[in-house]
Coordinates of C-alpha atoms in Angstrom, one line a residue:
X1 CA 41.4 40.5 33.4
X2 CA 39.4 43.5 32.8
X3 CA 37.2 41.9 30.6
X4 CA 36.6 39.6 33.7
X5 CA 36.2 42.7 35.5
X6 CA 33.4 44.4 33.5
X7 CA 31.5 41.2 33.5
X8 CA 31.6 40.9 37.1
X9 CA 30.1 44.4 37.8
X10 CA 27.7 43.9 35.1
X11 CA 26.4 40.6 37.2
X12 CA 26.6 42.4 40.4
X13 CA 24.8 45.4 38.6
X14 CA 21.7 43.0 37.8
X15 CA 21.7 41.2 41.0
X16 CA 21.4 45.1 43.0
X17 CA 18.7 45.5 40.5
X18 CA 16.7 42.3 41.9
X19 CA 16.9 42.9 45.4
X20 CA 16.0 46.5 45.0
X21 CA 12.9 45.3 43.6
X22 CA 12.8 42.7 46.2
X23 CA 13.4 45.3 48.9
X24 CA 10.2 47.3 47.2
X25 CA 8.7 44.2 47.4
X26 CA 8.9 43.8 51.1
X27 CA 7.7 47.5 52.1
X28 CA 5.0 46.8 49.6
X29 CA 3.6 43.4 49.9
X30 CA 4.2 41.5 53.4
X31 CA 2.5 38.2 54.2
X32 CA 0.4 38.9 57.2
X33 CA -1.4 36.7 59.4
X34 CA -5.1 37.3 60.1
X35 CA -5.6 34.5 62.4
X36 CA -4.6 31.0 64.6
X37 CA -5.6 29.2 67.8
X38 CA -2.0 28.8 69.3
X39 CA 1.5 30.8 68.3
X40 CA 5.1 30.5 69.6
X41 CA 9.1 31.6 68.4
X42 CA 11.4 28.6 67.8
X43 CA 14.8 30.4 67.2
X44 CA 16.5 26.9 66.4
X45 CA 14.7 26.5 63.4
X46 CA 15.5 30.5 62.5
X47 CA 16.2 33.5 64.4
X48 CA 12.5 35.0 65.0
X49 CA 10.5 32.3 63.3
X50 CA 6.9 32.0 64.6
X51 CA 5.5 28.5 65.0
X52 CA 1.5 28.7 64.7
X53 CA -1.1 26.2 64.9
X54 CA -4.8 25.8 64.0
X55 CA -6.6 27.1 61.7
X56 CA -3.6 29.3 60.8
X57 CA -5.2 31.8 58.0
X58 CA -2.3 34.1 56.1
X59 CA -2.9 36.7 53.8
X60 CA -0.6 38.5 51.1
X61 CA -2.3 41.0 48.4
X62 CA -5.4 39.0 47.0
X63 CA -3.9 35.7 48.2
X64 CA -5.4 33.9 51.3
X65 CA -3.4 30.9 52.9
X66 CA -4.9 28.6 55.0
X67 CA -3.4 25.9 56.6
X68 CA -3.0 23.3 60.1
X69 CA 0.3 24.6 61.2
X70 CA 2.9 27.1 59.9
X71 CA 6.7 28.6 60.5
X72 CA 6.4 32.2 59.7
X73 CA 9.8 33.9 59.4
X74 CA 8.9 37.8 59.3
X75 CA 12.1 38.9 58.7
X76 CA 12.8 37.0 55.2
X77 CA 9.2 37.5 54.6
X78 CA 8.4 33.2 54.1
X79 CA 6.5 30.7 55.6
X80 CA 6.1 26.5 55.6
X81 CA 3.0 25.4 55.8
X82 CA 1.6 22.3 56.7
X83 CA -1.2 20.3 56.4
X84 CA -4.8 20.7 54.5
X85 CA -2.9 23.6 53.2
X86 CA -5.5 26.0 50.8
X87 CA -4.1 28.8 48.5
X88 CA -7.2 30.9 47.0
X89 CA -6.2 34.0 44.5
X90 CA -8.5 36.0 43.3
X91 CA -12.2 34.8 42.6
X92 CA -10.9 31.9 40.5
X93 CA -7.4 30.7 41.6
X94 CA -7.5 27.5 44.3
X95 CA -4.6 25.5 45.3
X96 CA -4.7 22.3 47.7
X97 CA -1.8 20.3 49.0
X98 CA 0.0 18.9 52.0
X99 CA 2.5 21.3 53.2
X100 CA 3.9 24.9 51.3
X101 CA 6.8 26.8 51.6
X102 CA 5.6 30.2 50.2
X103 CA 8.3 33.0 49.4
X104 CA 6.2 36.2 50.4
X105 CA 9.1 38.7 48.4
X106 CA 9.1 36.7 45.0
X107 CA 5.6 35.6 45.5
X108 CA 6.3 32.1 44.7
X109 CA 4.5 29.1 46.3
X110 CA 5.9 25.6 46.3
X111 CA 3.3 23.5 46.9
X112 CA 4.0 19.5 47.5
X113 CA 2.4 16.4 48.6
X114 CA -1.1 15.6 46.9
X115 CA -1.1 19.4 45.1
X116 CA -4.6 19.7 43.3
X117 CA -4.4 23.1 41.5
X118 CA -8.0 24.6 40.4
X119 CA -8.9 27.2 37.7
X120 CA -12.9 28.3 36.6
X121 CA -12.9 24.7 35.0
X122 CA -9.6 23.5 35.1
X123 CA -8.3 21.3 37.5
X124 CA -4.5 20.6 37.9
X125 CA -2.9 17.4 40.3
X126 CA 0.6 16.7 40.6
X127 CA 3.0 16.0 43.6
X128 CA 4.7 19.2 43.0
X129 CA 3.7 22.5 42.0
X130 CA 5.7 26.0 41.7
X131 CA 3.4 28.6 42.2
X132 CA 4.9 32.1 40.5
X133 CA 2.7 35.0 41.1
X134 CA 4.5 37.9 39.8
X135 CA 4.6 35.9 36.5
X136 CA 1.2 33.8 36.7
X137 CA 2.5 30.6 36.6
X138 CA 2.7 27.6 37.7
X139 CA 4.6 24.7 37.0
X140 CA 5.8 20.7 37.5
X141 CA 7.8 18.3 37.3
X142 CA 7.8 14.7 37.4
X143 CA 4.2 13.7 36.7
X144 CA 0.7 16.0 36.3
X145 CA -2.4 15.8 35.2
X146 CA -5.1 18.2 34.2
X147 CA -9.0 17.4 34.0
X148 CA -11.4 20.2 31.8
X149 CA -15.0 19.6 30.9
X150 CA -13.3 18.0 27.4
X151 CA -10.4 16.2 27.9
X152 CA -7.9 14.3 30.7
X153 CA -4.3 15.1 30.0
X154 CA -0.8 13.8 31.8
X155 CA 2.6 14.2 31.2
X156 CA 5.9 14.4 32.5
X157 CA 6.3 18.1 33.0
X158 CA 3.9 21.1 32.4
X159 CA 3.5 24.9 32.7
X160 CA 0.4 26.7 33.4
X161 CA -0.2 30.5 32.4
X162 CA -3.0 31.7 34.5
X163 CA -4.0 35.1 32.9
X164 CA -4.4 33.1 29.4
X165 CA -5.4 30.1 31.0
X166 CA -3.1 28.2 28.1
X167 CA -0.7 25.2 29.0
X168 CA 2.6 23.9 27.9
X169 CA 3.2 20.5 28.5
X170 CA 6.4 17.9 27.8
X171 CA 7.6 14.7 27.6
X172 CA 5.3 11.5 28.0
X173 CA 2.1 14.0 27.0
X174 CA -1.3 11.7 27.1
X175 CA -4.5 13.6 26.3
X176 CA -7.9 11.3 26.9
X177 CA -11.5 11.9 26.4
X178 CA -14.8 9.2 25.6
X179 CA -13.9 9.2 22.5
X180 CA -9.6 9.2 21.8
X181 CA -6.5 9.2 22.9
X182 CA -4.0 11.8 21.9
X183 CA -0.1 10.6 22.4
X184 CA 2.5 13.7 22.0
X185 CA 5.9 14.1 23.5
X186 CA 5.1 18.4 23.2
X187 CA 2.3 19.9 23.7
X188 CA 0.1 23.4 24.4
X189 CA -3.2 24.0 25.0
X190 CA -5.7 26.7 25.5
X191 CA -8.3 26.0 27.8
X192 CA -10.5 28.7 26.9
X193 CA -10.8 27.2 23.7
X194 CA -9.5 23.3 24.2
X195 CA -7.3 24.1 21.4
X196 CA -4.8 21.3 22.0
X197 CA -1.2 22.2 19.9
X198 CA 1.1 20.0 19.3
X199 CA 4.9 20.0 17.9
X200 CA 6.1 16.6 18.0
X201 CA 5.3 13.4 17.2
X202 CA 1.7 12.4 17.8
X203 CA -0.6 9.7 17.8
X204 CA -4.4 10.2 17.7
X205 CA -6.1 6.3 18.5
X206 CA -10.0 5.2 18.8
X207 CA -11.6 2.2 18.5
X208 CA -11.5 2.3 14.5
X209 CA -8.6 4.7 13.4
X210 CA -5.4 6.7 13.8
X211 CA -4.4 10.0 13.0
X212 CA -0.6 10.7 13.2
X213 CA 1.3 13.8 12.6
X214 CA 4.2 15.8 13.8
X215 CA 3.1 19.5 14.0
X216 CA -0.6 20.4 14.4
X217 CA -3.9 21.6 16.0
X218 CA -6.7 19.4 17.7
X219 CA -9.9 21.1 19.8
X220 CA -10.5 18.7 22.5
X221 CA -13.9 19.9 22.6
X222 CA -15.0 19.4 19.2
X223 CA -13.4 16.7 18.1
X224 CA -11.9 18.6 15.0
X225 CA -7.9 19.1 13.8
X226 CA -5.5 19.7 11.1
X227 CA -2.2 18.4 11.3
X228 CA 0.8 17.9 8.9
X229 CA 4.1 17.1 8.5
X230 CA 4.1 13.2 7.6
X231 CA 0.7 13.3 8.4
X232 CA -1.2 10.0 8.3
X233 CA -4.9 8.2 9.0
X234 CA -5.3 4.5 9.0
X235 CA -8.1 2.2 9.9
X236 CA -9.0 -1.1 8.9
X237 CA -10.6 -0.9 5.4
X238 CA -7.7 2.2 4.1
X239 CA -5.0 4.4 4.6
X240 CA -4.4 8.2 3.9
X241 CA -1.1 10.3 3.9
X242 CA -1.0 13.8 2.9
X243 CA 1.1 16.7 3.5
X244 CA -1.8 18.2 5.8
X245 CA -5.0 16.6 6.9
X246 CA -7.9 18.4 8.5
X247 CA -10.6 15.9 10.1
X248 CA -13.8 16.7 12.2
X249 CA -14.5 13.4 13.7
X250 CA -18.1 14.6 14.8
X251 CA -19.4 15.4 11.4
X252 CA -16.9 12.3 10.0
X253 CA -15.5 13.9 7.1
X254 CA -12.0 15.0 6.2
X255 CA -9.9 17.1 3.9
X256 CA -6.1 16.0 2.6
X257 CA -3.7 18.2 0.8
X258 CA -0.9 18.2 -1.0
X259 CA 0.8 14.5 -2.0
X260 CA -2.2 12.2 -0.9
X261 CA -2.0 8.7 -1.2
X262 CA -5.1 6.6 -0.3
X263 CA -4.9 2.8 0.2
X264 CA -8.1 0.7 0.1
X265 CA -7.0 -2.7 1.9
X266 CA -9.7 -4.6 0.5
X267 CA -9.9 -4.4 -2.8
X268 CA -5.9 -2.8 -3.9
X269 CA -7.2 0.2 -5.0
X270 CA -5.2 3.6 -4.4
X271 CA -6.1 7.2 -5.2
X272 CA -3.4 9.7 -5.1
X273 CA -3.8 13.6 -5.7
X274 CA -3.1 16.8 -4.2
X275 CA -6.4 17.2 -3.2
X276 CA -9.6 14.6 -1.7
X277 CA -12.3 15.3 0.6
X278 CA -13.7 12.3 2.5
X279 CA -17.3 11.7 4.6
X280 CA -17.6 9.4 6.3
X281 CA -20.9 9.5 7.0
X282 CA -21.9 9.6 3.8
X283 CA -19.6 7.0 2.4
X284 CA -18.4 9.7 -0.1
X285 CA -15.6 10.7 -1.3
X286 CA -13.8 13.3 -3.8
X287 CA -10.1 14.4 -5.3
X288 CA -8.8 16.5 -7.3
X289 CA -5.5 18.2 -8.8
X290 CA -3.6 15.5 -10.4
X291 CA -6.1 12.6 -9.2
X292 CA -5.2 8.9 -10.1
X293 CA -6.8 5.8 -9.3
X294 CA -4.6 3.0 -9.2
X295 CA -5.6 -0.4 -9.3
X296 CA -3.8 -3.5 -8.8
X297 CA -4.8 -6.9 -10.0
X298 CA -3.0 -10.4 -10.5
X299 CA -2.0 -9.8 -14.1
X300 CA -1.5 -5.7 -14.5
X301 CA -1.8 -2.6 -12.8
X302 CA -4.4 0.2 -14.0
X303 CA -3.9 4.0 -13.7
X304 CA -6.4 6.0 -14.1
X305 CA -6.8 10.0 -14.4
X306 CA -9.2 12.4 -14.5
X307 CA -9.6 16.6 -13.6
X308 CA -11.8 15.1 -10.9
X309 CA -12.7 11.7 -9.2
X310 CA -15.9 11.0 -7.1
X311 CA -17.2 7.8 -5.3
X312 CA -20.5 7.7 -3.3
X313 CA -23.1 5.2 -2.1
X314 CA -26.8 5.2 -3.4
X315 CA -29.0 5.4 -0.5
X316 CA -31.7 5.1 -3.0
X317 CA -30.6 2.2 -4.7
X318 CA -30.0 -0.2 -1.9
X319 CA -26.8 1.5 -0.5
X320 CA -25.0 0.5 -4.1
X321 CA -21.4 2.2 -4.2
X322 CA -20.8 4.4 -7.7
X323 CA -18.0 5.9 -9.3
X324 CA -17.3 8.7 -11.5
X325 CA -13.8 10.3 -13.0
X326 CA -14.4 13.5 -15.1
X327 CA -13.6 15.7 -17.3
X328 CA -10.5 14.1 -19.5
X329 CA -10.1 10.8 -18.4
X330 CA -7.3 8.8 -19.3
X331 CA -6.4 5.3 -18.1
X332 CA -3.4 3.3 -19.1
X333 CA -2.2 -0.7 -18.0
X334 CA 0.5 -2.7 -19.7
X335 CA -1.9 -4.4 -22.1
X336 CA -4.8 -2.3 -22.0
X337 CA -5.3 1.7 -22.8
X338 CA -8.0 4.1 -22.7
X339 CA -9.6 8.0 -23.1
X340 CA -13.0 9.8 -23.0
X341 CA -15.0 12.6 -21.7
X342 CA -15.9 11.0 -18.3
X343 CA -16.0 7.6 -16.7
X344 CA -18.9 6.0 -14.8
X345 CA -18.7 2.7 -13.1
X346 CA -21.5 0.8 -10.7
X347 CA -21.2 -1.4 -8.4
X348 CA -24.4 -2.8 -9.3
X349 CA -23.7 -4.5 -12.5
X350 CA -19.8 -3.9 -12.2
X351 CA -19.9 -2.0 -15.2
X352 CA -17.7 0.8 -16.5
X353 CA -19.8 2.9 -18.9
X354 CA -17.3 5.4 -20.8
X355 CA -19.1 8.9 -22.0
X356 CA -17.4 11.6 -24.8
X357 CA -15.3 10.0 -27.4
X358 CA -14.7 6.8 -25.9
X359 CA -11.4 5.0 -27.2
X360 CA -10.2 1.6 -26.3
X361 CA -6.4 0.5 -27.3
X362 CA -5.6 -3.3 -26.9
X363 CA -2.4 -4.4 -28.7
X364 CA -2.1 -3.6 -32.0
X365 CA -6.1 -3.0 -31.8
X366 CA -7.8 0.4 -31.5
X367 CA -11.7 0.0 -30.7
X368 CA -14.1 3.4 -30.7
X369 CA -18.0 3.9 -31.0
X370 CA -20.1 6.5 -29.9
X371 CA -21.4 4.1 -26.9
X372 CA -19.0 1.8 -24.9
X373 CA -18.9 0.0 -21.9
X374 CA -17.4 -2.9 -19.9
X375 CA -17.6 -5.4 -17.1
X376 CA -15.3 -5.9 -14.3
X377 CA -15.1 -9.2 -12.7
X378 CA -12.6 -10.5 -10.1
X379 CA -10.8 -6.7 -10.7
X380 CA -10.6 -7.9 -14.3
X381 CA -11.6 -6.3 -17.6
X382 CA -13.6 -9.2 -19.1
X383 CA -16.1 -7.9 -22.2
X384 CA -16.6 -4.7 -24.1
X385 CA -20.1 -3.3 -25.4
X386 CA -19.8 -1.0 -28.2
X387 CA -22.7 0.6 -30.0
X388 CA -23.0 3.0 -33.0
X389 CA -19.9 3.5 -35.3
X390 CA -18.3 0.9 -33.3
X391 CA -15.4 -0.2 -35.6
X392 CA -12.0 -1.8 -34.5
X393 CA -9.1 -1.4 -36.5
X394 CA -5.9 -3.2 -36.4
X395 CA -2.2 -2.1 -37.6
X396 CA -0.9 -4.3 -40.1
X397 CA 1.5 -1.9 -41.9
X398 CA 1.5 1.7 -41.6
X399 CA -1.1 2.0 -44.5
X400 CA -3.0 -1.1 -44.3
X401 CA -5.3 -1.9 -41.7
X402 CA -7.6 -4.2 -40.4
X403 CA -10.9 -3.1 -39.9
X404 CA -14.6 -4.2 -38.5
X405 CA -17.2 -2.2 -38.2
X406 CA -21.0 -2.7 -37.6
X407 CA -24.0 -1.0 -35.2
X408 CA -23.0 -2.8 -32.0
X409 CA -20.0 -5.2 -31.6
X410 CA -19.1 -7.1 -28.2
X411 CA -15.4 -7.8 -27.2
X412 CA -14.3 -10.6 -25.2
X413 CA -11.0 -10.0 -23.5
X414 CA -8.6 -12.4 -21.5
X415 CA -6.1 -11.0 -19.0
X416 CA -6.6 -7.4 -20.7
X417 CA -6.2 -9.0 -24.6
X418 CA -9.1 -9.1 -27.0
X419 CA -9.8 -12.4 -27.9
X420 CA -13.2 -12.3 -29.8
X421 CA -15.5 -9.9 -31.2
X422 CA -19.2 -10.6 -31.9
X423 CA -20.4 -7.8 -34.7
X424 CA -24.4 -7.2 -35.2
X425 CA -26.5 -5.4 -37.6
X426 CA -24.9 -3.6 -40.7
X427 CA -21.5 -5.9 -40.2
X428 CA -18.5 -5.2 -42.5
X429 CA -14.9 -6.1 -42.5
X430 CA -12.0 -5.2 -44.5
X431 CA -9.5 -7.8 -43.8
X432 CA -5.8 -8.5 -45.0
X433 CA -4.5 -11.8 -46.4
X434 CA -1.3 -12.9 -46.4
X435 CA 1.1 -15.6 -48.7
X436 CA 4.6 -16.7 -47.2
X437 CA 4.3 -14.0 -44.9
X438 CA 3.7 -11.1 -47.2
X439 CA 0.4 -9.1 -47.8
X440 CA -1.3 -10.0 -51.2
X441 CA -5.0 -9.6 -51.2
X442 CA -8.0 -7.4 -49.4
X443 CA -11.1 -9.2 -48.3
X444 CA -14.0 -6.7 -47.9
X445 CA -17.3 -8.2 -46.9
X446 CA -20.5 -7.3 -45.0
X447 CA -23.0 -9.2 -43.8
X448 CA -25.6 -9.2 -40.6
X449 CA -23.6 -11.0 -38.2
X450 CA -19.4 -11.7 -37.8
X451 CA -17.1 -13.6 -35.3
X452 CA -14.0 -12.4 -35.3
X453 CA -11.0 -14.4 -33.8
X454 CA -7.9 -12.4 -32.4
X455 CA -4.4 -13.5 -31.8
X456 CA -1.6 -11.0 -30.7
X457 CA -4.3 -8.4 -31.0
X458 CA -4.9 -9.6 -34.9
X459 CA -7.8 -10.9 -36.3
X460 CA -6.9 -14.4 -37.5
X461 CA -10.0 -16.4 -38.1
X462 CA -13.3 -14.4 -39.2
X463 CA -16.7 -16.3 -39.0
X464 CA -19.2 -14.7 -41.3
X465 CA -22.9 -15.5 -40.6
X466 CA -26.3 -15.3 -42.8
X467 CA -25.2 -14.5 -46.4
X468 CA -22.0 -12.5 -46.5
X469 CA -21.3 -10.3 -49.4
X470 CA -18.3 -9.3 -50.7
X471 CA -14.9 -9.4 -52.8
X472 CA -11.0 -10.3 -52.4
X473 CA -8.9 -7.5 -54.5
X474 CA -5.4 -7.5 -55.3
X475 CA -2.9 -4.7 -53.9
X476 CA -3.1 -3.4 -57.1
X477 CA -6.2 -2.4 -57.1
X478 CA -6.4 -0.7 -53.8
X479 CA -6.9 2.8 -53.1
X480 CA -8.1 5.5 -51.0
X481 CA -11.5 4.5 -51.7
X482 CA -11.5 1.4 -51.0
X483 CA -8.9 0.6 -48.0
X484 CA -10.9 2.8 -45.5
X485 CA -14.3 2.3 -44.2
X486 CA -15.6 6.1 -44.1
X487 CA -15.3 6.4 -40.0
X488 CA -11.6 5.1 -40.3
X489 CA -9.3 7.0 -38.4
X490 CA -6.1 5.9 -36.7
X491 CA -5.6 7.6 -33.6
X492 CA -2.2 6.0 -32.4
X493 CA -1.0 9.6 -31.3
X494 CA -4.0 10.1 -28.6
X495 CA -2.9 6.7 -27.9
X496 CA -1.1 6.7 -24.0
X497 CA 1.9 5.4 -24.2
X498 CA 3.0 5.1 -20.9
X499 CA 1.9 6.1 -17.1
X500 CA 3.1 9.9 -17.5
X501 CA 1.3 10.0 -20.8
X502 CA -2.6 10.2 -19.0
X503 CA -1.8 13.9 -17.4
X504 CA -1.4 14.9 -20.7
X505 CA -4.5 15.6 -22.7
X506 CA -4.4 16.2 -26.7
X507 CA -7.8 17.7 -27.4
X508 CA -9.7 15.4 -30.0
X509 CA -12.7 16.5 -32.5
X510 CA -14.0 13.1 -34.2
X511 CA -14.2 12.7 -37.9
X512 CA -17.9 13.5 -38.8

């Protein structure tokens, strides 16, 4: 009971507070009438209450009412006001409807029926509008919209801070201009700036893409943003999410951080990282911090990583698309593995051109030259170039190996397996033969020009052309010497073994 008690007097405390001030109020600020054609009492609508008509013009601090007809009630200090009503406050402040019941001690206007609301630039309808004046505020409910020199924007309910000229809007939030359409269910904006904020679900749409996010910025005015939180672009040719994306649709280019995933729909090509930069005026593109490509083809998928990876279109060369991955690039498929420096590929002659230590892992087979490249064909890895100290060497025991070496030697692969090598200029071989199974001799030849036949990433047939020279020795007789060509070296532990294994670069010096 006494608990009840104290709360009671602390409620009646407050409410003595607010009409104290709203006594002040009155002695302070009464809403005065400047002018009418015709004026009257009618004490059956309230004791005292004046009826006027025609061009009834009101007046309270730096407000000015005008209006067709109004019921002025002195004593409470209100009025209704009826048609072409007009509210102006200040030099900026403008308020049209069809009728107003003002409330001259709180200073609060209720404007409905057909309420158009203007600010410098800003112009506000609705059916309903509160008015608050001692607060600078005004607010809706049910449906508004708002028209700047940037953007349209509806919704279902709004607030409008006058002083800051900033917004807050909810529930069914549509922001249009020429060139989008921004969907939100929260939003607040700044109209000094057409900083649009939003905290909710949103959808940004044009003709050719989307943006969605769930927290964020966009500026109406210069068609720029960053949003995150599951934030996403699509449009028809890719996809992007990211943690955060900032876009400038003007200048058509984009940064994504954190987790980015991007999905070319045309070719099954993705490019994840923490990092990319895209232009889209420029057809260019960039990423970084842990950046894969990942591409995926009937018979494997490819990953490939690299500090940084860079695509851009040739304007000098006909508009042709190239792309680069450097420093420490890895790549690694089911059948097929790789490393070097950097990686070059056009898409001119669809060819991959591999720079700083190439290696190439195939099965059992490990191919390295100083030069190598590749073609591409239907998304498919189809022949190998290799030039100086190209050699290809092939596990048959862990100290015997099969080995072909020359000045340029040319792979031919099927679905990622080496099928055939062609070997020119300064050819030799060191080749393994087998009885019931069991190794027994060493063939070491040389001779101008080889074709070499490869099963299960083994040579199995070789093909020696214009005068081969050589001998067949017995295990006995083999040793250091003569097992190894003098470039051997088996580099099965640079070798990636699996997807995780490319992030993870073992520094390399070749054997000189």
């Amino acid at each position: 009971m006494i608990k009840q008690y104290i709360i009671l007097s602390f409620l009646t405390l407050l409410v003595s507070i607010d009409v104290f001030a709203q006594n002040d109020e009155k002695k302070t600020s009464k809403v005065e009438l400047l002018g009418a054609l015709e004026m009257g009492t009618n004490d059956k609508i309230a004791k005292n209450a004046k009826r006027i008509l025609g061009n009834v013009k009101l007046k309270q601090d730096d407000v000015f009412m005008y209006c067709d007809s109004v019921y002025l009630y002195t004593e409470l200090n209100n009025f209704r006001a009826y048609g072409h009503v007009h509210l102006t406050k200040g030099d900026s402040i403008q308020v049209y409807s069809d009728s107003l019941y003002h409330f001259g001690n709180q200073k609060l206007s209720m404007f409905r029926g057909n309420v158009v609301m203007l600010d410098k630039n800003v112009k506000l309808y609705t059916d309903s509008l509160n008015y608050d004046m001692l607060r600078n505020t005004a607010y809706y409910y049910g449906w508004g919209k708002i028209v700047d020199s940037a953007a349209t924007l509806t919704s279902s309910s709004g607030h409008y801070f006058t002083n800051s000229e900033v917004f807050f809007f909810k529930d069914s939030v549509i922001v249009t201009n020429e060139n989008y359409t921004m969907h939100t269910d929260t939003l607040e904006y700044h109209s000094k700036s057409n900083k649009a904020i939003f905290k909710g679900p949103t959808t940004v749409l044009n003709d050719s893409n989307r943006l969605y996010a769930e927290r964020g910025w966009y500026n109406t005015q210069r068609d720029l943003g960053r949003i995150h939180q599951n934030a996403s672009y699509r449009n028809d040719n890719q996809t992007l999410d990211c943690d955060t994306l900032f876009y400038n649709r003007n200048e058509k280019y984009g940064e994504a951080f954190g987790n980015v995933v991007i999905k070319s729909l045309k070719d099954s090509i993705n490019l994840t990282s923490n990092y990319a930069y895209y232009n889209e005026a420029k057809e260019s593109s960039l990423a970084t911090d842990s950046a894969t490509m990942i591409q995926i083809s009937k018979s494997d998928t490819t990953y490939l990583h690299a500090d940084t990876l860079l695509s851009y279109v040739d304007t000098a060369d006909g508009g042709i698309r190239n792309v680069f991955a450097y420093y420490k690039a890895q790549m690694f498929s089911e059948k097929i593995q790789m490393r070097c420096d950097s990686i070059a590929f056009s898409f001119k002659d669809s060819t991959v051109r591999l720079f700083g230590h190439p290696i190439i892992w195939s099965d059992s087979s490990q191919m390295k030259a100083e030069n190598i490249s590749f073609r591409i064909v239907d998304n498919e890895l189809t022949d190998i170039y290799m030039k100086e100290k190209a050699i290809i060497i092939s596990e048959k025991d862990s100290i015997h190996y099969n080995q072909i070496k020359g000045f340029e030697i040319t792979g031919h692969l099927k679905d990622h397996e080496l099928k055939k090598a062609v070997v020119n200029r300064r050819s030799e071989t060191i080749y393994y033969l087998e009885e019931d199974g069991q190794l027994n001799s060493m063939n070491k030849t040389r001779c101008r020009q080889m074709i070499v036949h490869f099963k299960n990433g083994q040579a199995n047939q070789i093909i020696w052309i214009s005068e081969p020279e050589g001998q067949v020795l017995p295990l006995k007789d083999l040793d250091q010497g003569n097992m190894y060509f003098n470039d051997f070296e088996w580099l099965k532990h640079l070798r990636p073994k699996k997807v995780e294994d490319i992030y993870k670069w073992q520094p390399y010096t070749p054997k000189r």
